[in-house]
Structures are given as structure tokens and as C-alpha cells.
Tab-separated table of C-alpha atoms and ligand atoms in Angstrom:
chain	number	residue	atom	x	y	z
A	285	UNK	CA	-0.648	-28.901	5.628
A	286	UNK	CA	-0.782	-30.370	2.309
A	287	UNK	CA	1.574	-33.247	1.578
A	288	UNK	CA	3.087	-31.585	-1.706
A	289	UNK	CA	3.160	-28.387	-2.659
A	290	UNK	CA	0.748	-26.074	-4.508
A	291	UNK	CA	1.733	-24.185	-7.755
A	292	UNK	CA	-0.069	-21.802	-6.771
A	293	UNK	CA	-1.154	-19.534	-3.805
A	294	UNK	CA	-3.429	-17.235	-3.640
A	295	UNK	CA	-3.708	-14.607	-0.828
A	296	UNK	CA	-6.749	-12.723	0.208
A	297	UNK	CA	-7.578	-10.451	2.846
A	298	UNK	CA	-10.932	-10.066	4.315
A	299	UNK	CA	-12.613	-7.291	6.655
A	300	UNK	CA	-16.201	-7.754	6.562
A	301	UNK	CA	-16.759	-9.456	3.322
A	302	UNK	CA	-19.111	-11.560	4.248
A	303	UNK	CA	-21.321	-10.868	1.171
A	304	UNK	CA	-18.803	-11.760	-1.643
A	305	UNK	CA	-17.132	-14.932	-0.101
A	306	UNK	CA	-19.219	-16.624	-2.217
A	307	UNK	CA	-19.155	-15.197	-5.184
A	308	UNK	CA	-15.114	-14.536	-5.216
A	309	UNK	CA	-14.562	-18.726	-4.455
A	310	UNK	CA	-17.027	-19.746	-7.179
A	311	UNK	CA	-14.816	-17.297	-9.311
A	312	UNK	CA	-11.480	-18.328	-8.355
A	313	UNK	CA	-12.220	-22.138	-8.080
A	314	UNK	CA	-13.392	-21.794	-12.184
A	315	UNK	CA	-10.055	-19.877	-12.829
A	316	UNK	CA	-7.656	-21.927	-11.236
A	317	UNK	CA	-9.454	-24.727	-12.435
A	318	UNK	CA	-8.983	-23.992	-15.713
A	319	UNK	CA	-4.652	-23.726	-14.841
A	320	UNK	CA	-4.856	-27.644	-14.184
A	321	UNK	CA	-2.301	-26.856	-11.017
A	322	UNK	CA	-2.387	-27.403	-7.316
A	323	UNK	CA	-3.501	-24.295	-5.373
A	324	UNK	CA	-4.933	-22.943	-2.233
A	325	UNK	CA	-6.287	-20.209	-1.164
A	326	UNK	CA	-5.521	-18.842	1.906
A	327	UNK	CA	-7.985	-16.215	3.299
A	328	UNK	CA	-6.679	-13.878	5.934
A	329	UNK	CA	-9.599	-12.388	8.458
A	330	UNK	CA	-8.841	-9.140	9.349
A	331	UNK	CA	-10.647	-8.694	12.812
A	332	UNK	CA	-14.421	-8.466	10.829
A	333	UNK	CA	-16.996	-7.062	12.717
A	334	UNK	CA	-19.685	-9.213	10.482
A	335	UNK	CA	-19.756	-13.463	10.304
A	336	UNK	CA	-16.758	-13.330	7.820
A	337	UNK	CA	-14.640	-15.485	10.098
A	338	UNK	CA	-17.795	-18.128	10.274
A	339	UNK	CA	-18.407	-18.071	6.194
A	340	UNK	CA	-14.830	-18.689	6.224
A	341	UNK	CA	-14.655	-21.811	8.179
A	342	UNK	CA	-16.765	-23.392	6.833
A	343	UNK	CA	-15.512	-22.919	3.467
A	344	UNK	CA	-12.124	-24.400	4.897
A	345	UNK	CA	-14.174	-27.230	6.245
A	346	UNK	CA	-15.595	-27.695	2.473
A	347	UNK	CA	-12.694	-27.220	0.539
A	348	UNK	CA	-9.074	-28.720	1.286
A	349	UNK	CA	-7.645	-25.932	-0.616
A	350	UNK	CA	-8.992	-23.530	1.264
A	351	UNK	CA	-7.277	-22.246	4.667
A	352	UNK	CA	-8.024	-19.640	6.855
A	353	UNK	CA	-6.114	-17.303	9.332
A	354	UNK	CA	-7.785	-15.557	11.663
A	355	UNK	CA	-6.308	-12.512	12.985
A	356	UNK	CA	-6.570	-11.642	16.768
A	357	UNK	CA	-8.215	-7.980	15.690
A	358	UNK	CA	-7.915	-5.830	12.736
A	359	UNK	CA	-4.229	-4.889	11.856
A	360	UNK	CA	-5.187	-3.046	8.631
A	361	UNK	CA	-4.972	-4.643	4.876
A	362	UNK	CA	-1.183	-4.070	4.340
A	363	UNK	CA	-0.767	-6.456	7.676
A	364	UNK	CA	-3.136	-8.659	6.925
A	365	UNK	CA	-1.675	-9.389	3.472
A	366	UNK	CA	1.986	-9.808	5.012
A	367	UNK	CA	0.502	-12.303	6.890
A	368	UNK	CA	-1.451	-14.365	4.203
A	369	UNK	CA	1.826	-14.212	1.930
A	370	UNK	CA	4.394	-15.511	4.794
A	371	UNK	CA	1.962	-18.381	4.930
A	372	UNK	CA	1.965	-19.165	1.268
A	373	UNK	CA	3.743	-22.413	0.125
A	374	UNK	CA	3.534	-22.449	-3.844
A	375	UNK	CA	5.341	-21.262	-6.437
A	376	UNK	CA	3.726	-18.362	-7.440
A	377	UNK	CA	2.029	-15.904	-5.056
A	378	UNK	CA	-0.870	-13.811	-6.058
A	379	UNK	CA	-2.667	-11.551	-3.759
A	380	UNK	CA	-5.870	-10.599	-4.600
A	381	UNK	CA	-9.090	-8.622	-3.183
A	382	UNK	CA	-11.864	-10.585	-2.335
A	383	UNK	CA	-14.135	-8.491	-3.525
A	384	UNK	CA	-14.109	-9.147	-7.173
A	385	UNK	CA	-12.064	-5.352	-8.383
A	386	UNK	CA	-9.600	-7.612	-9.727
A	387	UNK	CA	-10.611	-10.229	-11.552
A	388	UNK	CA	-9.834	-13.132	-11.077
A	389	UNK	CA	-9.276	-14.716	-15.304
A	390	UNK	CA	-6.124	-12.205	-14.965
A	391	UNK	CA	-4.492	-14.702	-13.486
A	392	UNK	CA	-4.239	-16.858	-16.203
A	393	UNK	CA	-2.760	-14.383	-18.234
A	394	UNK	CA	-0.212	-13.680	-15.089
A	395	UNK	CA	0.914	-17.436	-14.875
A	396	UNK	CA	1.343	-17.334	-18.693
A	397	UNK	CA	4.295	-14.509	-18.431
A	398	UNK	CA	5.870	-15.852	-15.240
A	399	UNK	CA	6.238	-19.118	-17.525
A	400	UNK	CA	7.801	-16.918	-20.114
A	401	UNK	CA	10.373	-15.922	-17.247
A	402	UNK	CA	8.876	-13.014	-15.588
A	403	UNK	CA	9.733	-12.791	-11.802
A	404	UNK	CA	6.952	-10.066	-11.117
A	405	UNK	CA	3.646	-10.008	-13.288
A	406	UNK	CA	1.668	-6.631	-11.795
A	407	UNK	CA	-1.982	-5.755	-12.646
A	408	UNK	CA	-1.602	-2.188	-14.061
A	409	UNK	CA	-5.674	-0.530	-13.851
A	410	UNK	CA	-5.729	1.095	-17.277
A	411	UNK	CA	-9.289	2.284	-16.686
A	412	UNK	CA	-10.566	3.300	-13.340
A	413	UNK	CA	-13.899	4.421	-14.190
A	414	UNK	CA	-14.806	2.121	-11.114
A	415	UNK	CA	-13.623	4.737	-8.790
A	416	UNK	CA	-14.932	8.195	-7.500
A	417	UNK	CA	-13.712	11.044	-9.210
A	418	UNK	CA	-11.867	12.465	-6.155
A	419	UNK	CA	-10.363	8.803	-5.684
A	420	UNK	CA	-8.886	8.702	-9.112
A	421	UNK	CA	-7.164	12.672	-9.244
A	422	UNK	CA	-5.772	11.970	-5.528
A	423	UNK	CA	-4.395	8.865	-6.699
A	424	UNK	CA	-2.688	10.962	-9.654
A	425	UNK	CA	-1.498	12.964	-7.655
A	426	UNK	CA	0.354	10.732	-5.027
A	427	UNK	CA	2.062	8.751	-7.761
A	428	UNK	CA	3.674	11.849	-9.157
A	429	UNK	CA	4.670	13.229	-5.871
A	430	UNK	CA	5.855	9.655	-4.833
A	431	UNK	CA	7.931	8.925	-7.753
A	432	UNK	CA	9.225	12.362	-7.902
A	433	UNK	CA	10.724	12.521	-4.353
A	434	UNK	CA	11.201	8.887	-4.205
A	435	UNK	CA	14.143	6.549	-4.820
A	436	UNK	CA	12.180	3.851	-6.239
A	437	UNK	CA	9.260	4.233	-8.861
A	438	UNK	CA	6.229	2.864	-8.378
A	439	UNK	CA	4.272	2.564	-11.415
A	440	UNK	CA	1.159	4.543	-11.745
A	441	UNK	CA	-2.340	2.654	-11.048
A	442	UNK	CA	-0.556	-0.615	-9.799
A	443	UNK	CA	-2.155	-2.431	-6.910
A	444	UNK	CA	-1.419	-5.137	-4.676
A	445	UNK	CA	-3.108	-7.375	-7.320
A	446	UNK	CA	0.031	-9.136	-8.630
A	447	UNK	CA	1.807	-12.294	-9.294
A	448	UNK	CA	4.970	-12.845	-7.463
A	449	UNK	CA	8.207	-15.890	-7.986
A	450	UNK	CA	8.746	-17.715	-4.807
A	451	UNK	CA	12.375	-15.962	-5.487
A	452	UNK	CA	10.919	-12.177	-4.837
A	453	UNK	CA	8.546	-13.925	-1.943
A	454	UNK	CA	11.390	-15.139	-0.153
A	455	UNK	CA	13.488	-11.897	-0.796
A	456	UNK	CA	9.709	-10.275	0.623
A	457	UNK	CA	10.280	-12.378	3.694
A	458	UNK	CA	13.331	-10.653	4.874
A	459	UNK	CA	11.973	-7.243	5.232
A	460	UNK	CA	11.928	-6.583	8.699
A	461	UNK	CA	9.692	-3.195	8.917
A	462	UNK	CA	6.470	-3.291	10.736
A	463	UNK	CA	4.880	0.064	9.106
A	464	UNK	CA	4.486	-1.735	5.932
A	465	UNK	CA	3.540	0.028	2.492
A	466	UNK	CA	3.132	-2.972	0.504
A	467	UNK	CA	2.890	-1.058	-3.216
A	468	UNK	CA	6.226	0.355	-1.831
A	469	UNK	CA	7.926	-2.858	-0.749
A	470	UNK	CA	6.918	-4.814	-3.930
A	471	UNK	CA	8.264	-2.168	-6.725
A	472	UNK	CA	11.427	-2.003	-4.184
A	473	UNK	CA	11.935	-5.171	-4.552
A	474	UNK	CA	12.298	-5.123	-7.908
A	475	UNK	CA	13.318	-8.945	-9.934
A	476	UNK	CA	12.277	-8.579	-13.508
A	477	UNK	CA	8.564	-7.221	-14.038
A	478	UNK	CA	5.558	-6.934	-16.713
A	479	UNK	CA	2.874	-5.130	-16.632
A	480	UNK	CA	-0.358	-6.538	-17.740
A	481	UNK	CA	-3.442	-3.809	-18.082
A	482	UNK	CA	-6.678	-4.514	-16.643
A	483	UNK	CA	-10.096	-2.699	-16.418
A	484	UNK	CA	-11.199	-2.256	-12.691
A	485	UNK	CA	-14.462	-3.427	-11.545
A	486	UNK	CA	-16.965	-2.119	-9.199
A	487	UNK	CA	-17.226	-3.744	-5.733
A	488	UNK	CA	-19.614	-6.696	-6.273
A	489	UNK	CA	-21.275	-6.279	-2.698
A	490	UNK	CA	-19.955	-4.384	0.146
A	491	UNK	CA	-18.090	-1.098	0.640
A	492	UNK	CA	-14.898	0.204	0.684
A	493	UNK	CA	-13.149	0.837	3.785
A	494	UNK	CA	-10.873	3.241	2.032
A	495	UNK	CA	-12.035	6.551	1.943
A	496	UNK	CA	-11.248	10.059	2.979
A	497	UNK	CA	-8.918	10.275	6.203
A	498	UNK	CA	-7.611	6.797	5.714
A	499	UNK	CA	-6.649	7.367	2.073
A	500	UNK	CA	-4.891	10.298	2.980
A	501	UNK	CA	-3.297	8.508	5.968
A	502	UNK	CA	-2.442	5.669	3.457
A	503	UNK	CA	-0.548	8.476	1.302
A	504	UNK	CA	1.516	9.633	3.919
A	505	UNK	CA	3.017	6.250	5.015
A	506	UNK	CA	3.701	5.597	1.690
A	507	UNK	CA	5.743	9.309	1.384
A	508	UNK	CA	7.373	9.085	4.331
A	509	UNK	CA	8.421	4.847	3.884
A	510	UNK	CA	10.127	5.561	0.660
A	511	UNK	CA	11.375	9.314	0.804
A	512	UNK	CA	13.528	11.463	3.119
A	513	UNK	CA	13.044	14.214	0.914
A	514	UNK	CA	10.398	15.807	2.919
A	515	UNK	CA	13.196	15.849	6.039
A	516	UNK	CA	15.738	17.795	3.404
A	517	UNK	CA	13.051	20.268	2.009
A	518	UNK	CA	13.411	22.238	5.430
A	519	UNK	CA	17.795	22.605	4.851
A	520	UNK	CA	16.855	24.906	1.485
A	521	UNK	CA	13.521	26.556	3.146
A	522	UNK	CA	15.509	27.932	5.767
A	523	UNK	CA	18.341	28.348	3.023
A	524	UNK	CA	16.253	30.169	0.904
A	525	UNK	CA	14.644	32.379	3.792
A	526	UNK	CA	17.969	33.347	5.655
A	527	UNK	CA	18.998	34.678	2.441
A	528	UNK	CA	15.884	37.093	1.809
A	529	UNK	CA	15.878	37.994	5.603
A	530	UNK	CA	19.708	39.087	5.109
A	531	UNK	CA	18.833	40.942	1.565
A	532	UNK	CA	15.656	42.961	3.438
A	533	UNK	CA	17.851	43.287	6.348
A	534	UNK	CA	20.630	44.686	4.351
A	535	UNK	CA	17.733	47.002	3.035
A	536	UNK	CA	16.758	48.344	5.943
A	537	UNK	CA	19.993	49.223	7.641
A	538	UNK	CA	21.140	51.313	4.240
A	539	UNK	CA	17.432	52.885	4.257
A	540	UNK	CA	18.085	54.115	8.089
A	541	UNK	CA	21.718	55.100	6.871
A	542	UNK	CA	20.810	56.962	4.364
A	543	UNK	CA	16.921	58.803	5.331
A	544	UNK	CA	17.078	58.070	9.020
A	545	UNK	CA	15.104	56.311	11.732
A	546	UNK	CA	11.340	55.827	10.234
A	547	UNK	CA	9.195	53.956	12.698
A	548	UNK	CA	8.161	50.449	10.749
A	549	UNK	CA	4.678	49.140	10.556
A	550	UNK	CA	2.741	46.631	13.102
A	551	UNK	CA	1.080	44.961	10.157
A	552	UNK	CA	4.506	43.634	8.266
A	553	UNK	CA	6.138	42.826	11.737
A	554	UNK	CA	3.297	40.567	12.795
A	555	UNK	CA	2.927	38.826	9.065
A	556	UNK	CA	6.104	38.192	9.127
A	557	UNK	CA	6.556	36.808	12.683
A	558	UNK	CA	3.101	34.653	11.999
A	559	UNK	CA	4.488	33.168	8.210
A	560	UNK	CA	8.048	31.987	9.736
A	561	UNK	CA	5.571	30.570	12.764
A	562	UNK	CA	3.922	28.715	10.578
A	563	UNK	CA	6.679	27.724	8.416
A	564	UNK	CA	8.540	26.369	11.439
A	565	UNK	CA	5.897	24.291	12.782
A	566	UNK	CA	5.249	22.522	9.531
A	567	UNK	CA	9.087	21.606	9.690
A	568	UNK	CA	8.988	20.208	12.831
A	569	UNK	CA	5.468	18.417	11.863
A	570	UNK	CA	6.898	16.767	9.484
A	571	UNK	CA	10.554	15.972	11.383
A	572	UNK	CA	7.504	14.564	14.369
A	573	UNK	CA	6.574	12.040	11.201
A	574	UNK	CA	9.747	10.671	10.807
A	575	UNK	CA	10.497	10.502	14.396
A	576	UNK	CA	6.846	9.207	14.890
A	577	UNK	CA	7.972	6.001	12.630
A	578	UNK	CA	11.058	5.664	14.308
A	579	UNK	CA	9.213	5.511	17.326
A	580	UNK	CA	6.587	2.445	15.686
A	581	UNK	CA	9.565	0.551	14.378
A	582	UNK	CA	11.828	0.547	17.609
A	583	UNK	CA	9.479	-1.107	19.313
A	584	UNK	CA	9.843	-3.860	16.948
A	585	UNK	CA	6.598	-5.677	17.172
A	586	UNK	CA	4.840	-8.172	15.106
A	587	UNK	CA	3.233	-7.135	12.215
A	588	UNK	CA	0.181	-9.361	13.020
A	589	UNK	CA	-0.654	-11.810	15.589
A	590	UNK	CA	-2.965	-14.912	14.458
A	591	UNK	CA	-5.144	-16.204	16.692
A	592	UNK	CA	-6.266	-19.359	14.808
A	593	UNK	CA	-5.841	-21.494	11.946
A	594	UNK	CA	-8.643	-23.512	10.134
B	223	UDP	N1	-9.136	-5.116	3.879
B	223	UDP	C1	-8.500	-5.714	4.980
B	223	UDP	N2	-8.351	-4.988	6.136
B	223	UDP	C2	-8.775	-3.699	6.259
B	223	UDP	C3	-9.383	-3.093	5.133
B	223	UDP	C4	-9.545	-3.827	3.963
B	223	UDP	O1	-8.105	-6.867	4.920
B	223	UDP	O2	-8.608	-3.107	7.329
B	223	UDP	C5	-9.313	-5.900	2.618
B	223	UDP	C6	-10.722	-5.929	2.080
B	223	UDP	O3	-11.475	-6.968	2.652
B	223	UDP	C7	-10.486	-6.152	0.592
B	223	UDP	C8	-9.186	-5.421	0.341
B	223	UDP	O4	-8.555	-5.283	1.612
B	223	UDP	O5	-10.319	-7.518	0.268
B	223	UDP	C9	-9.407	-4.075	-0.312
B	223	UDP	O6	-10.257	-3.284	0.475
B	223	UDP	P1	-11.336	-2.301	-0.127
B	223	UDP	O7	-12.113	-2.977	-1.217
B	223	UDP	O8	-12.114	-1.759	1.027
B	223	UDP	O9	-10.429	-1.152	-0.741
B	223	UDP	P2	-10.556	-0.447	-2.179
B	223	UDP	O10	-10.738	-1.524	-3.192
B	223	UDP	O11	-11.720	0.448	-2.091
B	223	UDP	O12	-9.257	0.287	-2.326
B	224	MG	MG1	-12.167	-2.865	-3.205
């Protein structure tokens, strides 16, 4: 524990980054230097399967601004990052990825608005040329969805990669929920924010573990943390198909009235029965989400458990 405080903290979170460690503290220790401030760094190892945890100890042996949780296993980046930011002591918070996508002279720039009075200083990535195809038109798509069925906006493109008052940090602190969404949690938040563009780098060394499944997974939490709309959709489905089931019903009993008893067709009966099957079960899908999370946050455990300290 340092015996003042640090302007600034910096939070990163590492699963299997062994390869950039390097690189991303020669970066950050030229950056930082350049603020002429106190900082730290605080790495937080997310249960790597590689010798992260080793690079990082002895980097926290080297460097007195440098410290180190260890996590007991891997609790996922949004975790890991709650628990690198409830250790933070500065002023100013900034997580970051360690490997390089964000880069790291930003930060100058960030600590230059917060000293103009901004609360919140977000990284907005005005060109994500960095990123598949199929990475970039998902991510399109979930902001639009998001922000259309959800209470609070988040802006499009935003990251994690941020600067953050120890006001909104403490405010951050008092969130109790363990399915965290981070994106989510900092726009809900909200204090008073700019928005600084940036171009998004390639990964200097390493690879993404976002991809696929866990994207998709990723999009979901955030849905279903910040909207009950997909709960309500299922009042005006039904709505909706009661009322054409009563206005064919209606149909069919003036038809019979009126020509007689015709016998009806196999082929409607069974499309029908099969498309309010399938409509059903994608209600109560979707209700199993909800009830799914309801489930995770009862149990009310901890969002991370650290195993050591260096
Ligand atoms: N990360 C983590 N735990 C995980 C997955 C990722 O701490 O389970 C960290 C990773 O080390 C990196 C950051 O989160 O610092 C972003 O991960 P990545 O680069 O794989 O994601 P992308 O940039 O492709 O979205
Ligand atoms: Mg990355």
C-alpha cells in the first residue's frame, strides 16, 4: 500500500497475455510518465492458462507501481475488471486492455477533459477497421436493439476503455449485481460524460477470446441486464394472436352457418398447431432467461474471489 495516494489508476485485466505484458508496461510507463502524476497499475489475472501470473510478479517485484491480483480461476473480463477497479485508490480510474486496442497516449487526452470538469471521459472507436467484418455488423446491430428496448443508451462503439471520477467509482461501488454488464453499468451510471474518438488497433500479440458463442452470449446479458422489454413482447404476441384466432374463428362459424359442414384440411391444422408451438416455447425461453438471472443473483455470491496479492 502506498503511503499517499496515486492520481491515477489504471486497471487491466489479463487472460493469457503473456506476450504483450511487455510491450503494454513499456507503453503505459512512457504515457503516464509524460502526466508527471502518481499512478499504479494494477493488473488483474484472470485464471491464465499461460505464465501470465509469473510475468506479472515479477513486474510487481520491479516496479512499485505495479500490483497484481490474482484471481482464484477465470471469472470472465467483466469480473475481473470489477475487481481491479474496487481495488483502485486514485483519483481517476481508467480501465484499459492490455493488449494494446486502446492506446494508451488517449489517456492524456482523457485526464485533460476530466480537468476541464468531465466526470466520465469514454473512448468512442470511430474506426473499427481492426475488427472482422461479422464483429463490426453484429456489434451494429446490438447497439440498436439495446438502445431501442433499453432504458438507458449506451453509445454506439464505446468500450470499457474509459476514464472515470473517483465520484462515479464510488457510486460504481454500490452496485450490488453479480451478472455484471460493465458497458451497461457505466452509461447507467451516468455523471457528466465526453466522448473522445479513437482509431482501434489490431491485437499486438495474442488472440481474442471473444468470438462467436461468447459474443453472442455477451449480447444477451447485456439485453436482458438493461431491458424487460423482451418479458412484455409476449403480453401483445398473444394480444395480437387471440385477436386473429377470434377473427378466423368468427370466419369459420359464419362459413358453416351459411354453406354447411366442409371437412377442413390436415395441412392448416398442423401449421397452425406447430407455429403457436413454437411461438410459445420462445416465450417461455425467454421468461427461463429472466428467471435464469434471478436464479444467479439470489444466490448472491461474490463477483470474484482473489487468491493473492503481489
Ligand atoms: N480478458 C479477461 N478475461 C477473460 C477474457 C478476456 O480478463 O475471460 C481480458 C483480456 O486479457 C484483454 C481484455 O479482457 O485484456 C479484452 O479481451 P480480448 O482482447 O480477448 O477481447 P476483444 O478485444 O477481442 O474484444
Ligand atoms: Mg482485444
Amino acid at each position: 500500500m502506498p503511503d499517499h495516494l496515486p492520481f491515477i489508476s489504471i486497471v487491466a485485466p489479463c487472460y493469457n497475455e503473456a506476450k504483450v505484458i511487455d510491450l503494454f508496461l513499456n507503453e503505459m510507463f512512457d504515457v503516464l510518465g509524460r502526466l508527471k502524476r502518481d499512478y499504479e497499475i494494477i493488473f488483474v489475472n484472470d485464471g491464465s492458462t499461460d505464465h501470465t501470473l509469473d510475468v506479472l510478479k515479477e513486474k510487481s517485484q520491479q516496479y512499485a507501481q505495479v500490483r497484481v491480483l490474482n484471481l482464484s480461476r477465470n471469472f470472465g473480463k467483466e469480473a475481473a475488471l470489477t475487481a481491479g477497479i474496487d481495488f483502485t485508490l486514485g483519483e481517476v480510474v481508467v480501465p484499459i486492455d492490455v493488449d494494446l486496442q486502446d492506446p494508451p497516449e488517449l489517456i492524456i487526452d482523457f485526464v485533460a477533459k476530466y480537468q476541464e470538469g468531465y466526470d466520465v471521459v469514454v473512448g468512442k472507436r470511430a474506426d473499427r477497421s481492426s475488427d472482422t467484418m461479422a464483429k463490426r455488423l453484429s456489434a451494429e446491430v446490438f447497439y440498436k436493439m439495446h438502445n431501442k428496448i433499453s432504458d438507458i443508451e449506451i453509445p454506439h462503439n464505446v468500450g470499457d476503455y474509459r476514464l472515470m471520477s473517483r465520484r462515479v467509482i464510488d457510486e460504481l461501488k454500490k452496485l450490488p449485481e453479480t451478472q455484471r454488464f460493465m458497458k451497461g453499468i457505466f452509461a447507467w451510471l451516468g455523471f457528466k460524460t465526453f466522448v473522445l474518438e479513437y482509431k482501434r488497433e489490431e491485437r499486438v500479440a495474442g488472440e481474442s477470446s471473444f468470438n462467436g458463442w461468447k459474443l453472442w452470449n455477451f449480447a444477451l446479458d447485456g439485453i436482458t441486464s438493461f431491458s424487460t422489454a423482451p418479458l412484455r413482447v409476449w403480453l401483445y404476441v398473444g394480444l395480437a394472436l387471440a385477436l386473429i384466432s377470434f377473427i378466423y374463428g368468427s370466419w369459420i362459424v359464419l362459413k358453416t352457418l351459411i354453406f354447411g359442414v366442409d371437412s377442413p384440411g390436415y395441412a392448416s391444422l398442423i401449421t397452425i398447431v406447430l407455429f403457436l408451438g413454437g411461438i410459445q416455447l420462445m416465450g417461455v425461453g425467454i421468461l427461463g432467461e429472466y428467471i435464469g438471472r434471478i436464479y444467479l443473483e439470489s444466490k448472491n455470491r461474490p463477483i470474484y474471489i482473489i487468491e493473492n496479492e503481489y
